[in-house]
XYZ file of C-alpha atoms in Angstrom:
679
model
C 114.687 71.213 92.666
C 116.743 74.282 93.530
C 119.951 72.247 93.192
C 118.835 70.904 89.775
C 118.078 74.460 88.575
C 121.579 75.527 89.702
C 123.180 72.620 87.793
C 121.204 73.513 84.632
C 122.179 77.169 84.885
C 125.825 76.118 85.016
C 125.542 73.445 82.316
C 123.616 75.430 79.685
C 126.244 78.186 79.285
C 128.910 75.492 79.152
C 127.068 73.744 76.299
C 126.561 77.031 74.481
C 130.258 77.831 74.922
C 131.288 74.460 73.521
C 128.929 74.891 70.570
C 130.342 78.343 69.820
C 133.869 76.971 69.953
C 133.141 74.266 67.373
C 130.829 76.212 65.021
C 133.528 77.951 62.995
C 132.907 80.168 60.023
C 134.220 79.431 56.566
C 136.914 81.531 54.936
C 135.188 84.592 53.468
C 136.069 87.236 50.904
C 136.712 89.938 53.503
C 139.029 87.591 55.402
C 141.572 88.321 52.673
C 142.106 91.747 54.242
C 142.896 90.152 57.611
C 145.621 87.814 56.382
C 149.277 88.424 57.218
C 152.502 86.705 56.255
C 156.210 86.902 57.022
C 158.930 87.474 54.448
C 162.660 88.176 54.224
C 163.655 86.949 57.720
C 167.129 88.261 58.638
C 168.912 86.622 61.543
C 171.445 88.700 63.500
C 175.146 87.821 63.117
C 175.207 86.316 66.642
C 172.074 84.265 65.963
C 170.075 85.781 68.835
C 167.428 87.826 66.977
C 165.472 87.835 63.742
C 164.136 90.909 61.964
C 161.533 90.183 59.317
C 159.000 91.933 57.105
C 155.458 91.458 58.406
C 153.087 91.950 55.487
C 149.422 92.794 55.978
C 146.552 94.087 53.870
C 145.133 97.555 54.509
C 141.383 97.545 53.846
C 141.273 101.341 53.512
C 144.061 101.713 50.949
C 143.591 98.273 49.371
C 147.358 97.759 49.480
C 149.736 95.289 51.070
C 152.158 97.023 53.404
C 155.299 95.767 55.080
C 156.339 96.567 58.644
C 159.508 95.410 60.396
C 159.175 93.179 63.449
C 161.826 91.534 65.601
C 161.859 88.370 67.714
C 164.447 86.610 69.832
C 165.429 83.206 68.506
C 164.593 81.623 71.866
C 160.942 82.437 71.134
C 160.641 85.465 73.408
C 160.185 89.184 72.863
C 158.240 89.328 69.610
C 157.584 93.021 69.022
C 157.333 95.738 66.351
C 160.473 97.515 65.243
C 158.987 99.865 62.649
C 155.231 99.704 62.332
C 152.930 102.225 60.654
C 150.906 102.743 57.484
C 154.197 103.412 55.696
C 155.929 100.445 54.093
C 159.308 99.065 55.190
C 161.394 96.390 53.501
C 164.848 94.840 52.951
C 166.152 94.803 56.556
C 169.895 94.095 56.641
C 172.104 93.714 59.730
C 175.510 95.352 59.936
C 178.329 92.843 60.438
C 178.671 93.734 64.141
C 174.912 93.482 64.738
C 174.604 97.030 66.106
C 172.619 98.533 63.225
C 170.025 97.672 60.630
C 169.742 99.210 57.181
C 166.364 99.125 55.495
C 164.318 100.779 52.761
C 161.114 102.742 53.288
C 158.744 105.145 51.580
C 158.228 107.069 54.829
C 159.554 110.244 53.176
C 157.348 109.766 50.106
C 159.872 107.997 47.863
C 161.808 104.826 48.642
C 165.021 105.686 50.492
C 167.696 104.003 52.598
C 167.666 104.325 56.398
C 169.882 103.075 59.215
C 168.602 102.274 62.705
C 170.847 101.935 65.778
C 169.545 98.916 67.680
C 170.617 100.041 71.154
C 168.844 103.430 71.076
C 166.298 103.114 68.278
C 167.673 106.273 66.653
C 167.165 106.291 62.905
C 168.981 108.207 60.170
C 167.857 108.933 56.618
C 170.927 107.921 54.594
C 169.942 108.809 51.026
C 167.956 111.274 48.989
C 167.578 109.287 45.778
C 165.440 109.921 42.735
C 165.198 106.201 41.961
C 164.464 103.242 44.221
C 167.509 101.499 45.783
C 167.747 97.728 45.444
C 170.071 94.904 46.595
C 171.169 96.514 49.875
C 174.452 95.188 51.354
C 176.617 96.380 54.269
C 180.390 96.495 54.018
C 182.047 94.252 56.647
C 183.670 97.261 58.354
C 180.262 98.956 58.676
C 181.371 102.131 56.887
C 179.496 101.650 53.619
C 176.184 100.456 52.253
C 176.113 99.202 48.689
C 173.006 99.157 46.528
C 171.963 99.088 42.893
C 169.828 101.742 41.221
C 168.504 102.682 37.806
C 170.403 105.532 36.174
C 168.484 107.364 33.477
C 170.294 107.992 30.207
C 170.110 111.277 28.361
C 168.369 110.928 25.018
C 168.149 113.345 22.150
C 164.858 113.841 20.280
C 164.666 112.293 16.824
C 163.264 115.493 15.353
C 163.531 119.030 16.653
C 160.116 120.630 16.996
C 159.535 124.291 16.162
C 158.898 126.664 19.052
C 155.228 126.841 19.965
C 153.591 130.263 20.374
C 153.465 131.624 23.896
C 150.365 130.343 25.668
C 149.644 127.697 23.027
C 148.488 124.244 24.192
C 150.029 121.627 21.929
C 149.844 117.867 22.272
C 152.355 116.162 24.512
C 155.656 115.584 22.698
C 156.151 112.242 20.989
C 158.281 109.600 22.668
C 160.855 107.828 20.513
C 161.773 104.322 21.703
C 164.959 102.647 20.528
C 165.972 100.310 23.395
C 165.276 96.559 23.159
C 163.610 96.407 26.563
C 161.286 99.382 26.585
C 158.495 98.281 28.908
C 158.217 95.923 31.835
C 155.259 94.300 33.499
C 154.433 96.107 36.716
C 156.573 99.097 35.759
C 155.073 100.219 32.469
C 157.110 102.021 29.824
C 160.694 102.402 31.006
C 162.889 105.452 31.100
C 166.019 104.803 29.028
C 168.917 103.853 31.254
C 170.762 101.107 33.068
C 171.084 99.658 36.565
C 174.376 100.457 38.307
C 176.036 99.755 41.647
C 176.553 102.530 44.207
C 178.011 102.907 47.671
C 176.993 105.472 50.276
C 178.513 106.135 53.723
C 176.448 104.332 56.354
C 176.168 107.591 58.275
C 174.685 109.327 55.239
C 176.185 111.311 52.408
C 176.492 111.368 48.647
C 176.201 108.017 46.824
C 179.113 107.134 44.557
C 178.562 105.178 41.351
C 180.952 102.233 40.897
C 179.842 100.686 37.603
C 179.352 102.362 34.255
C 178.462 101.598 30.670
C 175.385 100.517 28.745
C 174.830 97.391 30.821
C 172.693 96.431 33.801
C 174.470 95.557 37.046
C 172.928 94.333 40.262
C 171.330 91.292 41.805
C 173.005 90.073 44.942
C 175.941 92.231 46.110
C 178.599 90.519 48.234
C 181.536 92.357 49.817
C 185.094 91.110 50.154
C 186.053 90.814 53.868
C 188.416 93.800 53.688
C 185.564 96.053 52.495
C 187.622 97.089 49.464
C 185.645 95.370 46.690
C 182.160 94.107 45.800
C 181.307 90.926 43.908
C 178.171 90.895 41.742
C 176.755 89.486 38.509
C 175.974 91.251 35.247
C 175.432 90.596 31.572
C 178.135 92.615 29.833
C 178.305 90.474 26.695
C 178.318 92.197 23.341
C 174.832 90.997 22.407
C 173.343 91.113 25.920
C 170.077 92.627 24.735
C 169.232 89.524 22.705
C 170.835 87.076 25.133
C 168.910 87.945 28.313
C 169.761 84.872 30.364
C 173.540 85.331 30.103
C 175.461 86.722 33.099
C 178.906 86.492 34.642
C 180.443 87.161 38.045
C 182.483 90.370 38.382
C 184.368 92.165 41.138
C 184.617 95.962 41.327
C 187.159 97.752 43.514
C 185.814 100.445 45.802
C 188.606 103.012 45.372
C 189.534 102.726 41.713
C 186.319 101.326 40.237
C 188.418 98.689 38.453
C 186.202 95.926 37.091
C 187.417 92.324 36.816
C 185.450 89.507 35.200
C 185.698 86.201 37.092
C 183.556 83.828 34.972
C 183.199 83.629 31.208
C 181.172 80.608 30.151
C 178.061 80.701 27.948
C 175.305 80.647 30.534
C 174.086 82.524 33.590
C 176.306 82.816 36.655
C 174.592 84.743 39.451
C 173.927 85.184 43.183
C 177.616 85.347 44.195
C 178.472 84.959 47.889
C 182.007 85.590 49.188
C 183.264 83.181 51.852
C 183.978 84.626 55.331
C 187.741 84.481 54.763
C 187.472 85.912 51.242
C 189.256 82.966 49.629
C 186.260 81.567 47.740
C 183.085 82.672 45.990
C 179.948 80.550 45.783
C 177.448 81.178 42.992
C 174.776 79.411 40.952
C 174.476 78.897 37.212
C 174.332 76.478 34.298
C 175.573 75.941 30.747
C 173.298 77.599 28.204
C 171.536 75.112 25.930
C 168.793 77.427 24.634
C 166.071 75.513 26.464
C 163.216 76.832 28.542
C 164.495 75.226 31.738
C 167.819 74.169 33.233
C 168.768 73.167 36.758
C 170.806 75.890 38.458
C 173.918 74.312 40.002
C 175.933 75.507 42.992
C 179.561 76.307 42.126
C 182.519 77.394 44.227
C 185.644 79.065 42.818
C 188.686 80.838 44.174
C 188.210 84.567 44.608
C 190.357 85.208 41.505
C 188.044 83.057 39.358
C 190.255 79.959 39.272
C 189.510 76.371 40.334
C 185.792 76.331 39.510
C 184.014 73.318 40.994
C 180.376 72.203 40.680
C 179.035 71.010 44.038
C 175.432 70.016 43.263
C 175.620 68.605 39.732
C 174.486 65.267 41.148
C 171.339 66.799 42.638
C 168.582 66.801 40.022
C 167.057 69.992 41.364
C 167.621 73.703 40.812
C 169.334 75.372 43.792
C 169.535 79.032 44.744
C 170.307 81.637 47.405
C 173.770 80.453 48.535
C 174.744 81.470 52.102
C 178.096 80.528 53.681
C 178.437 78.919 57.100
C 180.393 81.210 59.406
C 183.497 78.996 59.425
C 183.515 78.748 55.613
C 183.222 74.953 55.572
C 180.105 74.859 53.430
C 177.182 76.634 51.860
C 173.448 76.680 52.581
C 171.112 76.621 49.576
C 167.384 76.269 48.960
C 165.594 74.231 46.315
C 162.116 72.934 45.500
C 161.288 69.238 45.673
C 157.855 67.831 44.787
C 156.227 71.205 45.330
C 157.917 71.836 48.680
C 160.723 74.297 49.426
C 163.756 72.697 51.065
C 166.851 73.996 52.831
C 170.129 72.122 52.442
C 173.776 72.371 53.496
C 176.489 71.560 50.966
C 180.070 70.866 52.046
C 183.050 71.889 49.926
C 183.348 68.223 48.930
C 179.819 68.275 47.524
C 178.108 66.300 50.297
C 174.490 67.470 50.614
C 172.412 67.387 53.786
C 168.768 68.316 53.275
C 166.883 69.545 56.326
C 163.353 68.464 57.096
C 161.879 71.954 56.974
C 159.318 73.395 54.571
C 160.240 76.768 53.118
C 156.964 78.212 51.946
C 154.228 80.729 52.306
C 155.573 84.010 50.890
C 152.432 84.607 48.842
C 148.723 84.619 49.538
C 147.000 84.051 46.209
C 147.879 80.705 44.700
C 149.863 77.818 46.269
C 153.198 78.369 44.534
C 156.478 77.255 46.050
C 158.255 80.120 47.793
C 160.291 80.943 50.863
C 163.491 82.615 52.059
C 166.134 82.157 54.743
C 169.271 83.688 56.276
C 172.156 82.226 58.284
C 173.996 83.490 61.386
C 177.733 83.050 61.895
C 177.176 80.097 64.232
C 175.009 78.241 61.710
C 171.623 79.059 63.231
C 169.230 79.920 60.417
C 165.886 81.670 60.164
C 163.365 80.854 57.451
C 159.769 81.357 56.380
C 157.653 78.339 57.134
C 154.040 77.812 56.141
C 151.509 75.049 55.594
C 148.474 74.427 53.430
C 146.369 76.135 56.098
C 148.754 78.885 57.241
C 150.699 81.547 55.345
C 154.356 82.070 56.212
C 155.560 82.459 59.770
C 159.162 82.821 60.960
C 161.003 79.769 62.274
C 164.593 79.075 63.360
C 166.710 75.963 63.589
C 170.275 74.682 63.541
C 171.769 71.570 61.962
C 168.359 70.452 60.756
C 166.961 69.949 64.234
C 163.298 70.538 65.053
C 162.462 74.104 64.151
C 161.165 76.622 66.665
C 158.337 78.730 65.260
C 158.702 82.327 66.443
C 155.428 83.767 65.142
C 151.793 82.775 64.716
C 150.576 85.634 62.582
C 147.230 84.176 61.545
C 146.254 82.136 64.590
C 143.698 84.765 65.590
C 141.920 84.627 62.218
C 142.467 81.183 60.724
C 142.207 79.481 64.095
C 138.550 80.510 63.977
C 137.907 79.368 60.394
C 136.809 75.999 59.070
C 139.375 75.630 56.288
C 139.736 73.233 53.381
C 141.530 70.001 54.115
C 144.406 69.433 51.673
C 145.326 65.904 50.523
C 148.385 64.990 48.446
C 147.591 62.556 45.617
C 149.320 61.020 42.596
C 148.082 59.432 39.396
C 149.522 58.256 36.098
C 149.206 60.203 32.878
C 147.118 58.512 30.185
C 149.784 59.487 27.641
C 152.750 57.512 28.940
C 152.124 56.548 32.553
C 154.259 59.392 33.894
C 153.508 59.906 37.627
C 151.767 63.251 38.259
C 151.415 64.824 41.690
C 148.553 67.015 42.807
C 146.583 68.242 45.778
C 142.887 68.033 46.569
C 141.203 70.786 48.557
C 138.066 69.439 50.234
C 135.339 71.907 51.210
C 134.557 72.210 54.924
C 131.962 69.635 55.904
C 132.952 67.318 53.072
C 130.920 64.109 53.066
C 132.582 60.898 51.895
C 130.713 59.341 48.970
C 129.023 62.569 47.905
C 130.040 64.081 44.564
C 130.860 67.783 44.500
C 131.147 70.526 41.907
C 134.768 70.423 40.813
C 137.395 73.007 39.802
C 140.641 72.124 38.041
C 143.018 75.008 38.884
C 146.188 75.160 36.725
C 149.435 76.916 37.611
C 151.363 79.316 35.412
C 154.974 79.408 34.426
C 154.946 76.862 32.924
C 158.300 76.281 34.661
C 156.931 76.663 38.184
C 155.313 74.476 40.817
C 152.361 74.318 43.140
C 152.597 72.584 46.484
C 150.923 72.077 49.869
C 151.093 75.809 50.536
C 148.475 78.280 51.721
C 146.289 79.745 48.990
C 143.535 82.265 49.632
C 142.085 81.530 46.189
C 141.890 77.777 46.781
C 140.414 78.339 50.251
C 137.765 80.648 48.815
C 136.690 78.072 46.214
C 136.490 75.345 48.857
C 134.601 77.593 51.276
C 131.921 78.038 48.605
C 131.449 74.273 48.218
C 133.818 73.354 45.367
C 136.303 70.503 45.456
C 139.529 71.784 43.910
C 142.351 69.852 42.273
C 145.633 71.619 41.611
C 148.601 69.766 40.185
C 152.086 69.824 38.697
C 151.827 68.419 35.166
C 154.929 67.680 33.082
C 156.977 70.833 32.608
C 156.591 71.793 36.252
C 159.705 72.375 38.289
C 160.802 70.502 41.452
C 160.723 67.068 39.787
C 164.039 67.183 37.966
C 165.299 68.427 34.622
C 163.871 65.612 32.491
C 160.367 66.211 33.851
C 160.632 69.920 33.001
C 162.093 69.229 29.540
C 159.014 67.169 28.633
C 157.394 70.344 27.266
C 160.375 71.792 25.382
C 158.952 72.997 22.032
C 155.754 71.124 22.982
C 153.753 73.437 25.202
C 150.844 72.916 25.393
C 151.146 69.221 24.662
C 150.915 66.121 26.763
C 150.541 68.226 29.898
C 146.915 68.261 28.708
C 146.800 64.455 29.131
C 148.338 64.757 32.604
C 145.604 67.130 33.723
C 142.725 65.208 32.129
C 143.993 62.062 33.822
C 143.744 63.964 37.101
C 140.123 64.828 36.367
C 139.404 61.173 35.575
C 141.067 60.196 38.848
C 138.785 62.546 40.783
C 135.702 61.115 39.102
C 136.805 57.507 39.638
C 137.247 58.198 43.348
C 133.674 59.433 43.542
C 134.727 62.960 44.553
C 134.051 65.080 41.452
C 130.614 65.281 39.855
C 131.235 64.544 36.133
C 128.314 66.817 35.246
C 129.706 69.757 37.236
C 133.300 70.142 36.046
C 134.964 73.566 35.759
C 138.455 74.682 34.816
C 140.557 77.808 35.290
C 144.180 78.918 35.365
C 146.322 81.998 34.978
C 149.263 82.865 32.723
C 150.684 79.471 31.722
C 147.579 78.030 33.357
C 145.533 80.320 31.134
C 147.301 78.863 28.103
C 146.377 75.352 29.207
C 142.794 76.313 30.072
C 142.279 77.772 26.605
C 143.913 74.676 25.095
C 141.658 72.383 27.136
C 138.388 73.932 25.940
C 139.667 73.552 22.370
C 140.337 69.853 22.938
C 137.284 68.788 24.975
C 133.801 69.994 25.906
C 133.558 67.982 29.127
C 133.720 71.129 31.315
C 130.586 73.107 32.062
C 132.470 76.425 31.976
C 135.999 77.827 31.967
C 137.805 81.016 32.941
C 141.027 81.754 31.052
C 143.130 84.271 32.999
C 145.977 86.372 31.490
C 146.735 83.810 28.769
C 148.846 83.405 25.670
C 146.409 82.730 22.839
C 148.575 83.282 19.768
C 152.284 82.569 20.264
C 153.327 84.757 17.348
C 151.586 87.867 18.631
C 152.740 87.068 22.173
C 156.433 86.788 21.303
C 156.217 90.064 19.384
C 154.394 92.047 22.104
C 155.504 90.614 25.482
C 157.962 92.579 27.616
C 160.566 89.786 27.752
C 160.310 88.833 24.086
C 164.025 88.010 23.525
C 163.844 85.391 26.272
C 160.559 83.835 25.139
C 161.769 83.531 21.566
C 165.142 82.077 22.596
C 163.972 79.587 25.209
C 160.654 78.324 23.884
C 161.040 78.179 20.114
C 163.740 76.968 17.729
C 163.035 79.564 15.019
C 161.637 83.061 14.618
C 157.888 83.210 13.896
C 158.411 84.485 10.354
C 160.786 81.603 9.628
C 158.611 78.786 10.983
C 155.101 80.140 11.611
C 153.661 76.635 11.865
C 155.745 75.927 14.973
C 154.019 78.819 16.734
C 150.547 78.126 15.361
C 150.556 74.438 16.229
C 150.747 75.221 19.975
C 148.515 78.309 19.924
C 145.109 77.890 21.595
C 143.709 80.127 18.858
C 144.302 77.263 16.403
C 141.643 75.245 18.268
C 139.071 77.984 18.772
C 136.865 76.475 16.059
C 136.297 73.486 18.348
C 135.250 75.423 21.451
C 131.750 74.861 22.782
C 132.456 75.519 26.475
C 131.254 78.865 27.889
C 134.605 80.584 28.394
C 135.332 83.880 30.123
C 138.620 85.744 29.671
C 140.311 87.741 32.454
C 143.203 90.150 32.032
C 144.882 93.144 33.655
C 144.577 96.339 31.645
C 148.297 97.072 32.163
C 149.595 93.544 31.634
C 152.815 93.668 29.596
C 153.829 90.043 30.262
C 150.847 88.466 28.503
C 149.298 91.604 26.985
C 145.539 91.945 27.227
C 145.356 91.712 23.428
C 145.936 87.978 23.878
C 142.742 87.565 25.899
C 140.889 89.855 23.498
C 141.787 87.655 20.508
C 140.120 84.639 22.096
C 137.164 86.692 23.294
C 136.493 88.134 19.850
C 136.964 84.775 18.156
C 134.416 83.219 20.520
C 132.015 86.095 19.874
C 132.317 85.508 16.133
C 131.540 81.839 16.762
C 128.605 82.747 19.055
C 130.062 80.830 22.003
C 129.113 82.224 25.414
C 131.972 84.398 26.607
C 132.811 87.435 28.716
C 135.836 89.692 28.958
C 136.754 90.560 32.552
C 139.229 93.443 32.660
C 141.070 94.408 35.844
C 141.696 98.184 35.812
C 145.230 99.284 36.641
C 146.453 95.702 37.027
C 149.653 94.248 35.615
C 150.202 90.533 35.012
C 149.682 90.069 38.754
C 145.964 90.685 38.518
C 145.379 89.685 42.153
C 148.159 91.869 43.595
C 145.736 94.143 45.445
C 143.535 92.450 48.065
C 140.263 93.575 46.475
C 141.485 92.315 43.102
C 142.128 88.884 44.599
C 138.563 88.889 45.880
C 137.231 90.083 42.531
C 139.194 87.396 40.700
C 137.896 84.457 42.728
C 134.341 85.733 43.051
C 133.959 86.460 39.338
C 135.372 83.051 38.465
C 132.870 81.363 40.771
C 130.016 83.540 39.476
C 130.817 82.475 35.915
C 130.867 78.823 36.949
C 127.574 79.091 38.812
C 125.921 80.635 35.757
C 126.495 77.334 33.942
C 126.078 74.944 36.872
C 122.923 72.940 36.177
C 122.197 72.431 39.867
C 122.427 76.178 40.522
C 119.913 77.143 37.833
């Protein structure tokens, strides 16, 4: 009896321990504040170490901050390099690997710093009034190049009389004359232009290299002798109304002499000088005035001659060219079927795609993303994530099995019962076009049981979802919804023809693609046809508003940051020259029907679905007036509606952690209000 009691005393705690290990919690709203992800991994020139930005959410400030961490590529010695409540970004190794330049707001405003890796000593290099961008070391280690906004002096339109001493007049008027006068996330812009500077790496006075009423910047790439910098800029005569145009230029450090290397009609950008300085790789395409084109990798001689396209046979858009240390080829990234890929392209145009997934550099929705860097010996570091993990840092060489250096969310997500993600395809009812999507099953999903269903639609429209981590999708699934997210026609990563399907026809048959996906979910016995809901943001907001004007099969909808009236959008959005050029063949006053025929407002008379609108109060990409038009039209029609405004938010309404929580929870609350089984 005593022995039996002893066995039971040992066994019971063991059973309780096993039960505790298997009874995991679901992903909750406050878990958003515990998530972390890696970005901008920078491998050292010798390939032995990786510095990356470790991003985390501060629950007290409700902000995402970036700290710098470092890990050896053999998987050892993962430790903080610069870690505090300040934010650090853009780590860049010097060519000899002895120093790192980076940007930080530690002094209040964003400045450049240099850290000596052997001692940890750090120097403040700049004292700038504007934020430095596009940081790049000179090969000899003496200079750091960067781009920065330079404010232009403007004269008032009218000279005001002197006000009496002590008088309190209204703030002076602001006269705007520039084409681009406000930008989403930045607000109303100070007049001026972006220019390229160099500053001694030991600190000193920055020297401006470019001049004129043009914007210069993007990727900066030095010539090997440290005497010139290659970059891209749009210096065409009508650049303000031709926003996609750019060419490759070289500027000499001593004289400031500027030489143009490319001159075709179309964007040429992201230049990268070969290690020996003989060639320049860059990406671009011929301008055809369409919403989407595949970016192609080109290589030319450093004087601009002998231009050759290396990836014209690859029906995907490539970017971020990085030379192999011996100059025999170029690494690029591209998206394929919703997954980020890394590839190596020889100078003969042979392409080797590596079996790695570049992903995870966002937390909200499951967009394609990812970044990488290459050491001189060909070892590369990249961000790698999955449908159940945000980005970690991984390294590989020659496409071999990658070594994951970090596990940033193992402590949190290893203890959560997450949604299972399944890749599915179906055919569009319009023309049989294959459409790819992903199902998120709620934890505890039971085969044969129908669930409340959310169709979640991506923005862009020239963008792509994929099997990538999404806090929003996980939150919906954790609350018992089955979620379908998909890449209808017009999405990227399926080739140019697939994207061109919506040229001058958006929204259009992408509606049929999505409705076919809903039918597929019902036919499989997964979605409850009486409990269907739909939501999407930006381009997804356009399609959501279009859907409720075409069908009343959904119980409720939430239209986030949409375009409702294409005429008012083109004439109020921050990037209006681009939207007009790429998405329409005529101006709205020339062919108003072209704009009206694809405006969700044209269908508002059909809407019966309870539809909420959500918008950031400082959204200049799809101004909040777009959401308000649909809201007021629905009010006039006495259709159930609500206007959800996000204070202080730009187009990225879920940029702050609490805003991401508010977005998902308000969407679900609106759906539950109209869910028959909830009421």
